[in-house]
Amino acid sequence: MNILNFGSLNIDLVYQVEHIAQPGETISSLAHQVFAGGKGANQSAALARAGASVFHAGQVGPDGQWLVDKLAGLGVNVQHIRIGDVPTGHAIIQVDHHGQNSIVLFAGANAQIDRGAIDAALSHFDRGDILLLQNEINDISYIITSATERGLTICLNPAPFDPEVRAYPLELVDLLIVNETEAAGLAGASDPAALASLCPRAQIVLTLGAAGAQYHSPTEEFHIPASQVEAVDTTGAGDTFIGYFLQGLTADMAARDAMARAVKAAALCVTRPGAMDSIPAADEID
Ligand code: ATP
Ligand code: RIB
């Protein structure tokens, strides 16, 4: 069983601020750093740090080779990442004193993935393999449909949410992981049962920030509280959670155990600055 994560790679331009800029306001930042990020790349990094073997597929521009090298250094297989002419995607991230963030994305190369690249990557995977997707690349519906035809298990984290997500073939999804904003956008409420009506065959995980996470499947329902920590930067918490949770499931852990470990990993992530760099290693959790 192999895991293919088809997802974004971003350069994160992070600005430490007193408060998140309000509409019409200009503020000075207190500090600036450049980090590796992108929900896709972060989730591949988290899978690898948790102990999974993961293939990442996606696209960067000529300025993105360092992101590819960074993923490779973490043990992610990068043979399906293409380097094209369009600049790498980037994120402008403000982080305030409470660790809260506000993010503006520029999709760049992430939105220029052609069907030839999708078909080529998927051709290496088969029944029993797992596909993980977020919502920062183009052609998600086509990827879900094609991967389903090949017999892959579909895991979807429709983040960031946009109304187009409602038109994705959600009935084909086997594992749906959403935060409260995504749940409300998809189902009108932070309610796993409402999400289950959209993805009837899926295991559903609703992440609740500092309140932990909730699991729902046709046979089981439970909540795991978050560990109490002082948040420095919550960027990447969801990605850390997803990488650890999915690695746990693929290592045959019970969903409850996988989620308890994911919650611990995500709590450690929020105590550190940055996205990919803040994902803890498995030995820190275990
Ligand atoms: P982000 O976009 O900030 O990466 P998200 O919005 O996708 O995250 P959240 O629900 O905010 O997802 O967080 C994911 C998980 O991270 C939560 O389920 C929780 O386990 C952990 N987490 C998030 N914030 C905190 C916090 N302040 N303290 C402890 N754990 C947290
Ligand atoms: O989930 C965190 C990520 O969201 C950041 O790394 C940023 O690139 C945005 O895509």
mmCIF file of C-alpha atoms and ligand atoms in Angstrom:
data_model
loop_
_atom_site.group_PDB
_atom_site.id
_atom_site.type_symbol
_atom_site.label_atom_id
_atom_site.label_comp_id
_atom_site.label_asym_id
_atom_site.label_seq_id
_atom_site.Cartn_x
_atom_site.Cartn_y
_atom_site.Cartn_z
ATOM 1 C CA MET A 1 0.000 0.000 0.000
ATOM 2 C CA ASN A 2 1.417 3.372 -1.081
ATOM 3 C CA ILE A 3 0.274 6.889 -0.246
ATOM 4 C CA LEU A 4 0.168 9.488 -3.030
ATOM 5 C CA ASN A 5 -0.386 13.073 -1.888
ATOM 6 C CA PHE A 6 -1.267 15.266 -4.884
ATOM 7 C CA GLY A 7 -0.989 18.767 -3.480
ATOM 8 C CA SER A 8 0.405 22.265 -3.244
ATOM 9 C CA LEU A 9 3.911 23.446 -2.472
ATOM 10 C CA ASN A 10 4.160 27.063 -1.302
ATOM 11 C CA ILE A 11 6.800 29.523 -0.236
ATOM 12 C CA ASP A 12 5.430 30.989 3.010
ATOM 13 C CA LEU A 13 6.259 34.670 3.574
ATOM 14 C CA VAL A 14 5.544 35.076 7.276
ATOM 15 C CA TYR A 15 5.134 38.449 9.013
ATOM 16 C CA GLN A 16 4.938 38.720 12.810
ATOM 17 C CA VAL A 17 2.433 41.488 13.637
ATOM 18 C CA GLU A 18 0.949 43.163 16.746
ATOM 19 C CA HIS A 19 -2.480 42.458 15.323
ATOM 20 C CA ILE A 20 -3.859 41.191 12.003
ATOM 21 C CA ALA A 21 -4.247 44.166 9.607
ATOM 22 C CA GLN A 22 -7.830 45.442 9.439
ATOM 23 C CA PRO A 23 -9.577 46.528 6.197
ATOM 24 C CA GLY A 24 -8.074 49.860 5.085
ATOM 25 C CA GLU A 25 -5.266 49.669 7.656
ATOM 26 C CA THR A 26 -1.509 49.664 6.957
ATOM 27 C CA ILE A 27 0.692 48.189 9.673
ATOM 28 C CA SER A 28 4.396 47.507 10.135
ATOM 29 C CA SER A 29 5.522 43.987 10.832
ATOM 30 C CA LEU A 30 7.787 43.106 13.762
ATOM 31 C CA ALA A 31 9.698 40.343 11.994
ATOM 32 C CA HIS A 32 9.739 38.496 8.673
ATOM 33 C CA GLN A 33 10.758 34.945 7.805
ATOM 34 C CA VAL A 34 10.511 32.696 4.756
ATOM 35 C CA PHE A 35 9.378 29.114 5.374
ATOM 36 C CA ALA A 36 8.515 26.037 3.330
ATOM 37 C CA GLY A 37 4.768 25.473 3.229
ATOM 38 C CA GLY A 38 1.670 24.666 1.243
ATOM 39 C CA LYS A 39 -0.992 22.401 2.676
ATOM 40 C CA GLY A 40 0.014 19.590 0.345
ATOM 41 C CA ALA A 41 3.724 19.734 1.087
ATOM 42 C CA ASN A 42 3.100 20.148 4.827
ATOM 43 C CA GLN A 43 0.892 17.064 4.881
ATOM 44 C CA SER A 44 3.500 15.011 3.006
ATOM 45 C CA ALA A 45 6.113 16.217 5.489
ATOM 46 C CA ALA A 46 3.833 15.284 8.399
ATOM 47 C CA LEU A 47 3.178 11.824 6.937
ATOM 48 C CA ALA A 48 6.918 11.262 6.549
ATOM 49 C CA ARG A 49 7.723 12.581 10.031
ATOM 50 C CA ALA A 50 5.036 10.312 11.460
ATOM 51 C CA GLY A 51 6.716 7.327 9.806
ATOM 52 C CA ALA A 52 4.756 6.810 6.579
ATOM 53 C CA SER A 53 6.190 6.207 3.153
ATOM 54 C CA VAL A 54 4.682 8.931 0.941
ATOM 55 C CA PHE A 55 4.924 10.065 -2.680
ATOM 56 C CA HIS A 56 4.223 13.762 -3.302
ATOM 57 C CA ALA A 57 2.922 14.920 -6.704
ATOM 58 C CA GLY A 58 2.565 18.574 -7.656
ATOM 59 C CA GLN A 59 4.262 21.446 -9.406
ATOM 60 C CA VAL A 60 6.653 24.272 -8.578
ATOM 61 C CA GLY A 61 8.408 26.923 -10.652
ATOM 62 C CA PRO A 62 12.129 27.502 -11.149
ATOM 63 C CA ASP A 63 12.185 29.177 -7.701
ATOM 64 C CA GLY A 64 10.820 26.063 -5.985
ATOM 65 C CA GLN A 65 13.617 23.531 -6.196
ATOM 66 C CA TRP A 66 14.476 24.140 -2.517
ATOM 67 C CA LEU A 67 10.987 23.037 -1.508
ATOM 68 C CA VAL A 68 11.428 19.796 -3.437
ATOM 69 C CA ASP A 69 14.838 19.263 -1.833
ATOM 70 C CA LYS A 70 13.379 19.945 1.586
ATOM 71 C CA LEU A 71 10.640 17.332 1.130
ATOM 72 C CA ALA A 72 13.180 14.840 -0.197
ATOM 73 C CA GLY A 73 15.341 15.526 2.869
ATOM 74 C CA LEU A 74 12.390 14.583 5.064
ATOM 75 C CA GLY A 75 12.096 11.250 3.263
ATOM 76 C CA VAL A 76 9.242 12.106 0.898
ATOM 77 C CA ASN A 77 9.466 10.562 -2.592
ATOM 78 C CA VAL A 78 9.500 13.585 -4.955
ATOM 79 C CA GLN A 79 9.700 11.848 -8.346
ATOM 80 C CA HIS A 80 6.196 13.055 -9.299
ATOM 81 C CA ILE A 81 6.835 16.759 -8.579
ATOM 82 C CA ARG A 82 7.299 18.742 -11.794
ATOM 83 C CA ILE A 83 9.332 21.929 -12.146
ATOM 84 C CA GLY A 84 7.736 24.255 -14.723
ATOM 85 C CA ASP A 85 8.071 27.859 -15.876
ATOM 86 C CA VAL A 86 5.257 29.396 -13.793
ATOM 87 C CA PRO A 87 6.497 30.705 -10.419
ATOM 88 C CA THR A 88 5.960 28.592 -7.310
ATOM 89 C CA GLY A 89 2.837 29.309 -5.272
ATOM 90 C CA HIS A 90 3.271 31.506 -2.239
ATOM 91 C CA ALA A 91 1.404 32.504 0.897
ATOM 92 C CA ILE A 92 1.529 35.860 2.684
ATOM 93 C CA ILE A 93 0.953 35.014 6.331
ATOM 94 C CA GLN A 94 0.418 37.421 9.226
ATOM 95 C CA VAL A 95 0.865 35.886 12.696
ATOM 96 C CA ASP A 96 -0.199 37.804 15.819
ATOM 97 C CA HIS A 97 0.826 37.513 19.492
ATOM 98 C CA HIS A 98 -1.822 34.851 20.152
ATOM 99 C CA GLY A 99 -0.490 32.640 17.359
ATOM 100 C CA GLN A 100 -3.538 33.409 15.193
ATOM 101 C CA ASN A 101 -2.924 33.849 11.492
ATOM 102 C CA SER A 102 -4.391 35.416 8.372
ATOM 103 C CA ILE A 103 -3.290 34.063 4.998
ATOM 104 C CA VAL A 104 -3.401 35.329 1.396
ATOM 105 C CA LEU A 105 -2.530 32.719 -1.227
ATOM 106 C CA PHE A 106 -1.084 33.069 -4.706
ATOM 107 C CA ALA A 107 -1.572 29.682 -6.402
ATOM 108 C CA GLY A 108 1.150 30.077 -9.065
ATOM 109 C CA ALA A 109 2.403 26.706 -10.337
ATOM 110 C CA ASN A 110 -0.052 24.859 -8.060
ATOM 111 C CA ALA A 111 -2.918 25.878 -10.364
ATOM 112 C CA GLN A 112 -1.147 24.930 -13.617
ATOM 113 C CA ILE A 113 -1.069 21.151 -13.298
ATOM 114 C CA ASP A 114 -2.084 19.583 -16.613
ATOM 115 C CA ARG A 115 -3.953 16.325 -17.130
ATOM 116 C CA GLY A 116 -0.878 14.688 -18.632
ATOM 117 C CA ALA A 117 0.938 15.193 -15.327
ATOM 118 C CA ILE A 118 -2.075 13.937 -13.361
ATOM 119 C CA ASP A 119 -2.456 10.813 -15.493
ATOM 120 C CA ALA A 120 1.295 10.152 -15.395
ATOM 121 C CA ALA A 121 1.453 10.351 -11.601
ATOM 122 C CA LEU A 122 -1.690 8.243 -11.068
ATOM 123 C CA SER A 123 -0.439 5.562 -13.484
ATOM 124 C CA HIS A 124 2.082 4.482 -10.821
ATOM 125 C CA PHE A 125 -0.649 3.744 -8.243
ATOM 126 C CA ASP A 126 -3.308 1.080 -8.040
ATOM 127 C CA ARG A 127 -6.049 -0.627 -6.027
ATOM 128 C CA GLY A 128 -5.184 -0.584 -2.343
ATOM 129 C CA ASP A 129 -3.149 2.627 -2.591
ATOM 130 C CA ILE A 130 -4.266 5.881 -0.972
ATOM 131 C CA LEU A 131 -4.722 9.304 -2.547
ATOM 132 C CA LEU A 132 -4.604 12.400 -0.331
ATOM 133 C CA LEU A 133 -5.824 15.770 -1.636
ATOM 134 C CA GLN A 134 -6.297 19.294 -0.296
ATOM 135 C CA ASN A 135 -7.834 22.235 -2.179
ATOM 136 C CA GLU A 136 -4.801 24.259 -3.275
ATOM 137 C CA ILE A 137 -4.307 22.712 -6.743
ATOM 138 C CA ASN A 138 -6.452 22.696 -9.895
ATOM 139 C CA ASP A 139 -8.562 19.842 -11.325
ATOM 140 C CA ILE A 140 -9.470 18.147 -8.031
ATOM 141 C CA SER A 141 -12.670 16.562 -9.428
ATOM 142 C CA TYR A 142 -10.729 14.968 -12.276
ATOM 143 C CA ILE A 143 -8.078 13.634 -9.890
ATOM 144 C CA ILE A 144 -10.714 12.137 -7.568
ATOM 145 C CA THR A 145 -12.607 10.518 -10.439
ATOM 146 C CA SER A 146 -9.489 9.143 -12.153
ATOM 147 C CA ALA A 147 -8.041 7.801 -8.904
ATOM 148 C CA THR A 148 -11.355 6.156 -8.022
ATOM 149 C CA GLU A 149 -11.372 4.425 -11.411
ATOM 150 C CA ARG A 150 -7.933 3.030 -10.555
ATOM 151 C CA GLY A 151 -9.269 1.734 -7.232
ATOM 152 C CA LEU A 152 -7.458 4.164 -4.911
ATOM 153 C CA THR A 153 -8.876 5.116 -1.511
ATOM 154 C CA ILE A 154 -9.697 8.850 -1.502
ATOM 155 C CA CYS A 155 -8.810 11.132 1.438
ATOM 156 C CA LEU A 156 -9.906 14.739 1.050
ATOM 157 C CA ASN A 157 -9.071 17.791 3.124
ATOM 158 C CA PRO A 158 -10.998 20.503 1.207
ATOM 159 C CA ALA A 159 -8.861 23.350 2.547
ATOM 160 C CA PRO A 160 -9.019 26.218 1.982
ATOM 161 C CA PHE A 161 -12.768 26.031 1.409
ATOM 162 C CA ASP A 162 -14.346 27.662 -1.610
ATOM 163 C CA PRO A 163 -17.877 27.088 -2.935
ATOM 164 C CA GLU A 164 -16.531 24.975 -5.826
ATOM 165 C CA VAL A 165 -15.813 22.220 -3.292
ATOM 166 C CA ARG A 166 -19.544 21.485 -3.117
ATOM 167 C CA ALA A 167 -19.415 20.370 -6.770
ATOM 168 C CA TYR A 168 -16.567 17.879 -6.195
ATOM 169 C CA PRO A 169 -17.571 14.173 -6.362
ATOM 170 C CA LEU A 170 -17.803 13.982 -2.571
ATOM 171 C CA GLU A 171 -19.691 10.692 -2.708
ATOM 172 C CA LEU A 172 -16.399 9.059 -3.792
ATOM 173 C CA VAL A 173 -14.516 10.234 -0.700
ATOM 174 C CA ASP A 174 -13.473 7.585 1.858
ATOM 175 C CA LEU A 175 -11.936 9.890 4.492
ATOM 176 C CA LEU A 176 -12.983 13.537 4.880
ATOM 177 C CA ILE A 177 -11.028 15.813 7.235
ATOM 178 C CA VAL A 178 -12.352 19.354 7.728
ATOM 179 C CA ASN A 179 -12.077 22.197 10.194
ATOM 180 C CA GLU A 180 -15.133 24.128 11.382
ATOM 181 C CA THR A 181 -14.999 26.687 8.557
ATOM 182 C CA GLU A 182 -14.814 23.976 5.927
ATOM 183 C CA ALA A 183 -17.617 22.004 7.598
ATOM 184 C CA ALA A 184 -19.855 25.070 7.672
ATOM 185 C CA GLY A 185 -19.054 25.852 4.038
ATOM 186 C CA LEU A 186 -19.778 22.300 2.935
ATOM 187 C CA ALA A 187 -22.712 21.267 5.078
ATOM 188 C CA GLY A 188 -23.978 24.539 6.580
ATOM 189 C CA ALA A 189 -22.908 23.446 10.092
ATOM 190 C CA SER A 190 -20.010 21.982 12.098
ATOM 191 C CA ASP A 191 -21.906 18.725 12.255
ATOM 192 C CA PRO A 192 -20.357 15.370 11.307
ATOM 193 C CA ALA A 193 -23.809 13.912 10.594
ATOM 194 C CA ALA A 194 -24.513 16.654 8.043
ATOM 195 C CA LEU A 195 -21.117 15.991 6.440
ATOM 196 C CA ALA A 196 -21.910 12.273 6.355
ATOM 197 C CA SER A 197 -24.941 12.954 4.191
ATOM 198 C CA LEU A 198 -22.565 14.467 1.578
ATOM 199 C CA CYS A 199 -19.928 11.721 1.872
ATOM 200 C CA PRO A 200 -21.986 8.681 2.845
ATOM 201 C CA ARG A 201 -19.162 6.155 2.687
ATOM 202 C CA ALA A 202 -16.544 8.310 4.404
ATOM 203 C CA GLN A 203 -14.968 8.292 7.808
ATOM 204 C CA ILE A 204 -15.302 11.928 8.902
ATOM 205 C CA VAL A 205 -12.975 13.944 11.098
ATOM 206 C CA LEU A 206 -13.893 17.434 12.245
ATOM 207 C CA THR A 207 -10.997 19.379 13.759
ATOM 208 C CA LEU A 208 -11.989 21.961 16.376
ATOM 209 C CA GLY A 209 -8.811 23.983 16.986
ATOM 210 C CA ALA A 210 -8.016 24.248 20.708
ATOM 211 C CA ALA A 211 -11.078 22.057 21.410
ATOM 212 C CA GLY A 212 -9.525 19.001 19.735
ATOM 213 C CA ALA A 213 -11.175 16.832 17.108
ATOM 214 C CA GLN A 214 -14.240 14.711 16.537
ATOM 215 C CA TYR A 215 -14.518 11.398 14.647
ATOM 216 C CA HIS A 216 -17.608 9.999 12.949
ATOM 217 C CA SER A 217 -18.121 6.820 10.933
ATOM 218 C CA PRO A 218 -21.154 4.595 10.387
ATOM 219 C CA THR A 219 -20.005 2.477 13.367
ATOM 220 C CA GLU A 220 -18.136 4.793 15.730
ATOM 221 C CA GLU A 221 -18.227 8.331 17.087
ATOM 222 C CA PHE A 222 -15.878 9.991 19.592
ATOM 223 C CA HIS A 223 -14.142 13.238 20.585
ATOM 224 C CA ILE A 224 -10.501 13.718 21.582
ATOM 225 C CA PRO A 225 -9.691 16.941 23.479
ATOM 226 C CA ALA A 226 -6.642 18.977 22.454
ATOM 227 C CA SER A 227 -3.549 19.066 24.635
ATOM 228 C CA GLN A 228 -3.294 22.364 26.541
ATOM 229 C CA VAL A 229 -0.389 24.377 25.129
ATOM 230 C CA GLU A 230 0.612 27.993 24.642
ATOM 231 C CA ALA A 231 0.030 28.753 20.955
ATOM 232 C CA VAL A 232 2.901 30.553 19.198
ATOM 233 C CA ASP A 233 1.788 29.960 15.592
ATOM 234 C CA THR A 234 -1.107 27.687 14.619
ATOM 235 C CA THR A 235 -0.037 27.558 10.942
ATOM 236 C CA GLY A 236 0.271 23.917 9.889
ATOM 237 C CA ALA A 237 -1.651 22.472 12.883
ATOM 238 C CA GLY A 238 -4.292 20.983 10.613
ATOM 239 C CA ASP A 239 -1.644 19.611 8.247
ATOM 240 C CA THR A 240 0.282 18.019 11.111
ATOM 241 C CA PHE A 241 -2.921 16.467 12.428
ATOM 242 C CA ILE A 242 -3.807 15.018 9.013
ATOM 243 C CA GLY A 243 -0.349 13.562 8.352
ATOM 244 C CA TYR A 244 -0.212 11.875 11.744
ATOM 245 C CA PHE A 245 -3.817 10.668 11.626
ATOM 246 C CA LEU A 246 -3.496 9.151 8.152
ATOM 247 C CA GLN A 247 -0.154 7.541 8.981
ATOM 248 C CA GLY A 248 -1.779 5.989 12.048
ATOM 249 C CA LEU A 249 -4.676 4.556 10.061
ATOM 250 C CA THR A 250 -2.347 3.125 7.419
ATOM 251 C CA ALA A 251 -0.242 1.549 10.184
ATOM 252 C CA ASP A 252 -3.426 -0.254 11.323
ATOM 253 C CA MET A 253 -3.956 1.807 14.476
ATOM 254 C CA ALA A 254 -7.526 2.101 15.723
ATOM 255 C CA ALA A 255 -9.028 5.444 14.660
ATOM 256 C CA ARG A 256 -9.155 6.588 18.295
ATOM 257 C CA ASP A 257 -5.440 5.865 18.842
ATOM 258 C CA ALA A 258 -4.453 7.482 15.542
ATOM 259 C CA MET A 259 -6.436 10.580 16.464
ATOM 260 C CA ALA A 260 -5.006 10.786 19.988
ATOM 261 C CA ARG A 261 -1.505 10.752 18.486
ATOM 262 C CA ALA A 262 -2.494 13.311 15.804
ATOM 263 C CA VAL A 263 -3.872 15.668 18.456
ATOM 264 C CA LYS A 264 -0.584 15.474 20.382
ATOM 265 C CA ALA A 265 1.458 16.141 17.239
ATOM 266 C CA ALA A 266 -0.727 19.120 16.278
ATOM 267 C CA ALA A 267 -0.431 20.599 19.782
ATOM 268 C CA LEU A 268 3.362 20.481 19.546
ATOM 269 C CA CYS A 269 3.154 22.117 16.106
ATOM 270 C CA VAL A 270 1.277 25.158 17.448
ATOM 271 C CA THR A 271 4.035 25.829 20.008
ATOM 272 C CA ARG A 272 6.535 26.479 17.183
ATOM 273 C CA PRO A 273 6.786 29.065 14.399
ATOM 274 C CA GLY A 274 6.367 28.191 10.721
ATOM 275 C CA ALA A 275 4.467 25.483 8.899
ATOM 276 C CA MET A 276 6.583 22.568 7.660
ATOM 277 C CA ASP A 277 9.375 23.384 10.121
ATOM 278 C CA SER A 278 7.006 23.146 13.062
ATOM 279 C CA ILE A 279 5.893 19.552 12.409
ATOM 280 C CA PRO A 280 7.265 17.341 15.200
ATOM 281 C CA ALA A 281 9.113 14.069 14.641
ATOM 282 C CA ALA A 282 7.515 10.792 15.726
ATOM 283 C CA ASP A 283 9.951 10.281 18.613
ATOM 284 C CA GLU A 284 8.842 13.607 20.127
ATOM 285 C CA ILE A 285 5.262 12.277 20.281
ATOM 286 C CA ASP A 286 5.898 8.680 21.256
HETATM 287 P P1 ATP B 1 -4.510 25.516 10.603
HETATM 288 O O1 ATP B 1 -5.204 26.084 9.395
HETATM 289 O O2 ATP B 1 -4.234 26.523 11.686
HETATM 290 O O3 ATP B 1 -3.341 24.670 10.285
HETATM 291 P P2 ATP B 1 -6.949 24.087 10.808
HETATM 292 O O4 ATP B 1 -7.880 25.252 10.828
HETATM 293 O O5 ATP B 1 -6.885 23.263 9.585
HETATM 294 O O6 ATP B 1 -5.526 24.500 11.284
HETATM 295 P P3 ATP B 1 -7.691 23.352 13.494
HETATM 296 O O7 ATP B 1 -8.973 22.687 13.791
HETATM 297 O O8 ATP B 1 -7.533 24.772 13.876
HETATM 298 O O9 ATP B 1 -7.373 23.074 11.966
HETATM 299 O O10 ATP B 1 -6.480 22.547 14.192
HETATM 300 C C1 ATP B 1 -6.159 21.220 13.859
HETATM 301 C C2 ATP B 1 -5.804 20.456 15.127
HETATM 302 O O11 ATP B 1 -4.662 21.089 15.711
HETATM 303 C C3 ATP B 1 -6.892 20.470 16.178
HETATM 304 O O12 ATP B 1 -7.786 19.403 16.010
HETATM 305 C C4 ATP B 1 -6.070 20.363 17.464
HETATM 306 O O13 ATP B 1 -5.802 19.010 17.731
HETATM 307 C C5 ATP B 1 -4.767 21.086 17.119
HETATM 308 N N1 ATP B 1 -4.790 22.482 17.588
HETATM 309 C C6 ATP B 1 -5.110 23.581 16.878
HETATM 310 N N2 ATP B 1 -5.021 24.692 17.641
HETATM 311 C C7 ATP B 1 -4.621 24.283 18.858
HETATM 312 C C8 ATP B 1 -4.325 24.946 20.104
HETATM 313 N N3 ATP B 1 -4.442 26.278 20.236
HETATM 314 N N4 ATP B 1 -3.926 24.185 21.146
HETATM 315 C C9 ATP B 1 -3.786 22.847 21.043
HETATM 316 N N5 ATP B 1 -4.041 22.162 19.893
HETATM 317 C C10 ATP B 1 -4.453 22.866 18.833
HETATM 318 O O1 RIB B 2 -1.927 24.956 6.241
HETATM 319 C C1 RIB B 2 -0.864 25.868 6.274
HETATM 320 C C2 RIB B 2 -0.486 26.276 4.888
HETATM 321 O O2 RIB B 2 -1.550 26.966 4.288
HETATM 322 C C3 RIB B 2 0.685 27.229 4.828
HETATM 323 O O3 RIB B 2 1.923 26.564 4.801
HETATM 324 C C4 RIB B 2 0.402 28.063 3.593
HETATM 325 O O4 RIB B 2 1.259 27.789 2.534
HETATM 326 C C5 RIB B 2 -1.053 27.767 3.237
HETATM 327 O O5 RIB B 2 -1.143 27.013 2.098
#
